[in-house]
Amino acid sequence: MAPEHIGRRTFVKAAGAAVGSAVVLPACASPAPGWRFLTTAEATVVEAIAEQIVPADENAGAREAGVVNYIDRQLTGPFEEHQHTYRRGIAGVQQAADAMFGGRFESLRWAQQTAVLHAMERDEAPGDIWESTSAPSFFELIRDHTMQGFYGSPRHGGNRGFVSFRMIGLDYPRIVGQNRYKMFPGSP
C-alpha cells in the first residue's frame, strides 16, 4: 500500500488548526472545583496580588476578606469581558516574577512581590506577554477589583464577615425600608 499524499491546502489547514489550538486551549483551562473561572494556580496568584494591595495588619487583609472569591465570581458575571485579560495578566505576572527573581509570584518574598507589581505599574515588567497585554492596565484592573471585593457587599463574594465594614466602623448598609434589623451587636 502506497503512502497517502495530502494536498498543500489540507496541510496548511491542519497546521493552522494545530497552531491555533496551541494558543486557544490554555485559555480554555477548566476552573478547579470551588472556582467558577480561575484555576487553583491562578487563584493563588490573584490572592497574593490582592494581599499586596490590601495587606493584613491589625485588621484583616484581602486574603481574609475573600477578595479572590469576589474576583472569581465576578469574572463569570459582570466582569466576563475581562476573562482574557486576567488569563494573560496572571501569566504575565508569573513571567515577570520568574525573569526578575527566578520563581513563581506567590512564592516570592513580600518585597520581591512588591517589586514585580511596581514594575508592572511603571510598564517595566519583563516578559513577552506584556507586548500584547498592558501591564499597567492589568495592574489597575486587578487593583480596582481588589478594592471592590474588599470594600463591597459580601453578597458579591468578597468582604467576608464584613471585615472592611468592621474596620472602618460601619454597620452593614441596610436596604431602604429594612432599618428595623440590627446586623451587629450594639448597632443602632
CSV table of C-alpha atoms in Angstrom, one decimal:
chain,number,residue,atom,x,y,z
A,1,MET,CA,0.0,0.0,0.0
A,2,ALA,CA,1.4,3.3,-1.1
A,3,PRO,CA,1.7,6.1,1.5
A,4,GLU,CA,-1.2,8.6,1.2
A,5,HIS,CA,-0.3,12.1,0.0
A,6,ILE,CA,-2.1,15.1,1.3
A,7,GLY,CA,-2.5,18.3,-0.6
A,8,ARG,CA,-0.9,21.5,0.3
A,9,ARG,CA,-4.2,23.1,1.2
A,10,THR,CA,-5.1,20.3,3.6
A,11,PHE,CA,-1.6,20.5,5.2
A,12,VAL,CA,-1.9,24.3,5.7
A,13,LYS,CA,-5.4,23.9,7.2
A,14,ALA,CA,-4.2,21.2,9.6
A,15,ALA,CA,-1.1,23.2,10.6
A,16,GLY,CA,-3.2,26.3,11.2
A,17,ALA,CA,-5.6,24.4,13.4
A,18,ALA,CA,-2.7,23.0,15.4
A,19,VAL,CA,-1.1,26.4,16.0
A,20,GLY,CA,-4.5,27.9,16.8
A,21,SER,CA,-5.4,25.3,19.3
A,22,ALA,CA,-2.0,25.7,21.0
A,23,VAL,CA,-2.9,29.3,21.6
A,24,VAL,CA,-6.6,28.9,22.4
A,25,LEU,CA,-6.6,25.7,24.6
A,26,PRO,CA,-4.6,27.1,27.5
A,27,ALA,CA,-7.2,29.9,27.7
A,28,CYS,CA,-9.9,27.3,28.0
A,29,ALA,CA,-8.5,25.8,31.2
A,30,SER,CA,-11.2,24.4,33.4
A,31,PRO,CA,-11.7,26.0,36.7
A,32,ALA,CA,-10.8,23.8,39.7
A,33,PRO,CA,-13.6,22.6,42.0
A,34,GLY,CA,-14.8,25.5,44.0
A,35,TRP,CA,-13.8,28.1,41.4
A,36,ARG,CA,-16.1,29.4,38.8
A,37,PHE,CA,-13.4,30.8,36.3
A,38,LEU,CA,-10.0,30.7,37.9
A,39,THR,CA,-7.8,27.6,38.1
A,40,THR,CA,-6.4,26.9,41.6
A,41,ALA,CA,-3.0,28.2,40.4
A,42,GLU,CA,-4.5,31.4,39.0
A,43,ALA,CA,-6.5,31.9,42.2
A,44,THR,CA,-3.3,31.6,44.3
A,45,VAL,CA,-1.7,34.3,42.2
A,46,VAL,CA,-4.7,36.6,42.3
A,47,GLU,CA,-4.9,36.1,46.1
A,48,ALA,CA,-1.2,37.0,46.5
A,49,ILE,CA,-1.6,40.2,44.4
A,50,ALA,CA,-4.7,41.2,46.3
A,51,GLU,CA,-2.9,40.7,49.6
A,52,GLN,CA,-0.2,43.0,48.4
A,53,ILE,CA,-2.8,45.7,47.6
A,54,VAL,CA,-4.8,45.3,50.8
A,55,PRO,CA,-2.4,43.6,53.3
A,56,ALA,CA,-3.4,42.4,56.7
A,57,ASP,CA,-2.2,44.4,59.7
A,58,GLU,CA,-4.1,44.8,62.9
A,59,ASN,CA,-7.1,44.4,60.6
A,60,ALA,CA,-7.9,41.7,58.1
A,61,GLY,CA,-6.5,42.0,54.6
A,62,ALA,CA,-7.6,40.9,51.2
A,63,ARG,CA,-7.0,37.2,51.9
A,64,GLU,CA,-9.2,37.1,55.0
A,65,ALA,CA,-11.9,39.2,53.2
A,66,GLY,CA,-12.0,36.6,50.4
A,67,VAL,CA,-11.3,39.1,47.6
A,68,VAL,CA,-10.2,36.3,45.3
A,69,ASN,CA,-13.7,34.7,45.6
A,70,TYR,CA,-15.2,38.1,44.6
A,71,ILE,CA,-13.0,38.4,41.6
A,72,ASP,CA,-13.6,34.8,40.5
A,73,ARG,CA,-17.3,35.1,40.9
A,74,GLN,CA,-17.5,38.4,39.0
A,75,LEU,CA,-15.4,37.0,36.1
A,76,THR,CA,-18.3,34.7,35.3
A,77,GLY,CA,-20.8,37.6,35.6
A,78,PRO,CA,-20.3,41.4,35.2
A,79,PHE,CA,-16.5,41.1,34.6
A,80,GLU,CA,-16.8,38.4,32.0
A,81,GLU,CA,-15.3,40.7,29.4
A,82,HIS,CA,-12.1,40.7,31.4
A,83,GLN,CA,-11.5,36.9,31.4
A,84,HIS,CA,-8.9,37.0,28.7
A,85,THR,CA,-7.2,40.0,30.3
A,86,TYR,CA,-7.0,38.0,33.6
A,87,ARG,CA,-5.6,34.9,31.9
A,88,ARG,CA,-2.9,36.9,30.1
A,89,GLY,CA,-2.2,39.2,33.0
A,90,ILE,CA,-1.7,36.3,35.5
A,91,ALA,CA,0.6,34.6,33.1
A,92,GLY,CA,2.5,37.9,32.6
A,93,VAL,CA,2.9,38.3,36.4
A,94,GLN,CA,4.4,34.8,36.5
A,95,GLN,CA,6.7,35.6,33.6
A,96,ALA,CA,7.8,38.8,35.3
A,97,ALA,CA,8.4,37.1,38.7
A,98,ASP,CA,10.4,34.4,37.0
A,99,ALA,CA,12.5,36.9,35.0
A,100,MET,CA,13.1,39.2,37.9
A,101,PHE,CA,13.6,36.7,40.8
A,102,GLY,CA,13.6,33.2,39.4
A,103,GLY,CA,10.4,32.0,41.0
A,104,ARG,CA,6.6,31.9,41.0
A,105,PHE,CA,5.0,35.2,42.1
A,106,GLU,CA,3.1,33.6,45.0
A,107,SER,CA,6.3,32.0,46.4
A,108,LEU,CA,8.4,35.2,46.3
A,109,ARG,CA,9.2,37.2,49.5
A,110,TRP,CA,7.0,40.2,50.2
A,111,ALA,CA,9.5,42.8,48.9
A,112,GLN,CA,10.0,40.8,45.7
A,113,GLN,CA,6.3,40.6,45.1
A,114,THR,CA,6.1,44.4,45.6
A,115,ALA,CA,8.9,44.9,43.1
A,116,VAL,CA,7.1,42.9,40.5
A,117,LEU,CA,3.9,44.9,41.0
A,118,HIS,CA,5.9,48.2,40.9
A,119,ALA,CA,7.5,47.1,37.6
A,120,MET,CA,4.0,46.3,36.2
A,121,GLU,CA,2.6,49.7,37.3
A,122,ARG,CA,5.5,51.5,35.7
A,123,ASP,CA,5.3,49.4,32.5
A,124,GLU,CA,8.7,48.0,33.1
A,125,ALA,CA,7.8,44.4,33.8
A,126,PRO,CA,9.8,41.8,31.8
A,127,GLY,CA,8.0,39.2,29.8
A,128,ASP,CA,6.8,38.8,26.2
A,129,ILE,CA,3.1,38.7,27.3
A,130,TRP,CA,3.4,42.4,28.2
A,131,GLU,CA,4.0,43.2,24.5
A,132,SER,CA,0.3,42.3,23.8
A,133,THR,CA,-1.2,43.0,27.2
A,134,SER,CA,-0.7,46.2,29.1
A,135,ALA,CA,1.0,45.6,32.4
A,136,PRO,CA,-0.2,48.9,33.9
A,137,SER,CA,-3.8,48.3,32.7
A,138,PHE,CA,-3.8,44.8,34.2
A,139,PHE,CA,-2.4,46.2,37.5
A,140,GLU,CA,-5.1,48.9,37.5
A,141,LEU,CA,-7.8,46.4,36.8
A,142,ILE,CA,-6.9,43.9,39.5
A,143,ARG,CA,-6.3,46.8,41.9
A,144,ASP,CA,-9.8,48.2,41.3
A,145,HIS,CA,-11.3,44.7,41.6
A,146,THR,CA,-9.4,44.1,44.8
A,147,MET,CA,-10.8,47.3,46.3
A,148,GLN,CA,-14.3,46.4,45.2
A,149,GLY,CA,-14.0,42.9,46.7
A,150,PHE,CA,-12.6,44.3,49.9
A,151,TYR,CA,-15.0,47.2,50.5
A,152,GLY,CA,-18.1,46.0,48.6
A,153,SER,CA,-21.1,44.0,49.8
A,154,PRO,CA,-20.4,40.4,51.0
A,155,ARG,CA,-23.3,39.2,48.8
A,156,HIS,CA,-21.0,39.6,45.8
A,157,GLY,CA,-18.4,37.2,47.1
A,158,GLY,CA,-15.9,39.4,49.0
A,159,ASN,CA,-15.7,41.3,52.3
A,160,ARG,CA,-16.2,38.0,54.1
A,161,GLY,CA,-17.5,38.6,57.6
A,162,PHE,CA,-18.0,42.3,56.9
A,163,VAL,CA,-14.2,42.8,57.6
A,164,SER,CA,-13.9,46.1,55.9
A,165,PHE,CA,-17.1,47.5,57.4
A,166,ARG,CA,-15.9,46.5,60.8
A,167,MET,CA,-12.5,48.0,60.2
A,168,ILE,CA,-14.0,51.4,59.4
A,169,GLY,CA,-16.7,51.2,62.0
A,170,LEU,CA,-19.7,50.9,59.6
A,171,ASP,CA,-22.8,48.8,60.1
A,172,TYR,CA,-23.8,46.8,57.0
A,173,PRO,CA,-25.5,49.3,54.7
A,174,ARG,CA,-29.2,48.5,55.1
A,175,ILE,CA,-31.7,48.2,52.4
A,176,VAL,CA,-34.2,51.1,52.4
A,177,GLY,CA,-37.2,50.0,54.5
A,178,GLN,CA,-35.3,47.4,56.4
A,179,ASN,CA,-33.9,49.6,59.1
A,180,ARG,CA,-35.5,47.5,61.8
A,181,TYR,CA,-32.8,44.8,61.6
A,182,LYS,CA,-29.6,45.1,63.5
A,183,MET,CA,-26.6,43.5,61.8
A,184,PHE,CA,-24.0,43.8,64.6
A,185,PRO,CA,-24.5,43.8,68.4
A,186,GLY,CA,-24.7,47.3,69.6
A,187,SER,CA,-25.6,48.8,66.3
A,188,PRO,CA,-28.4,51.3,66.2
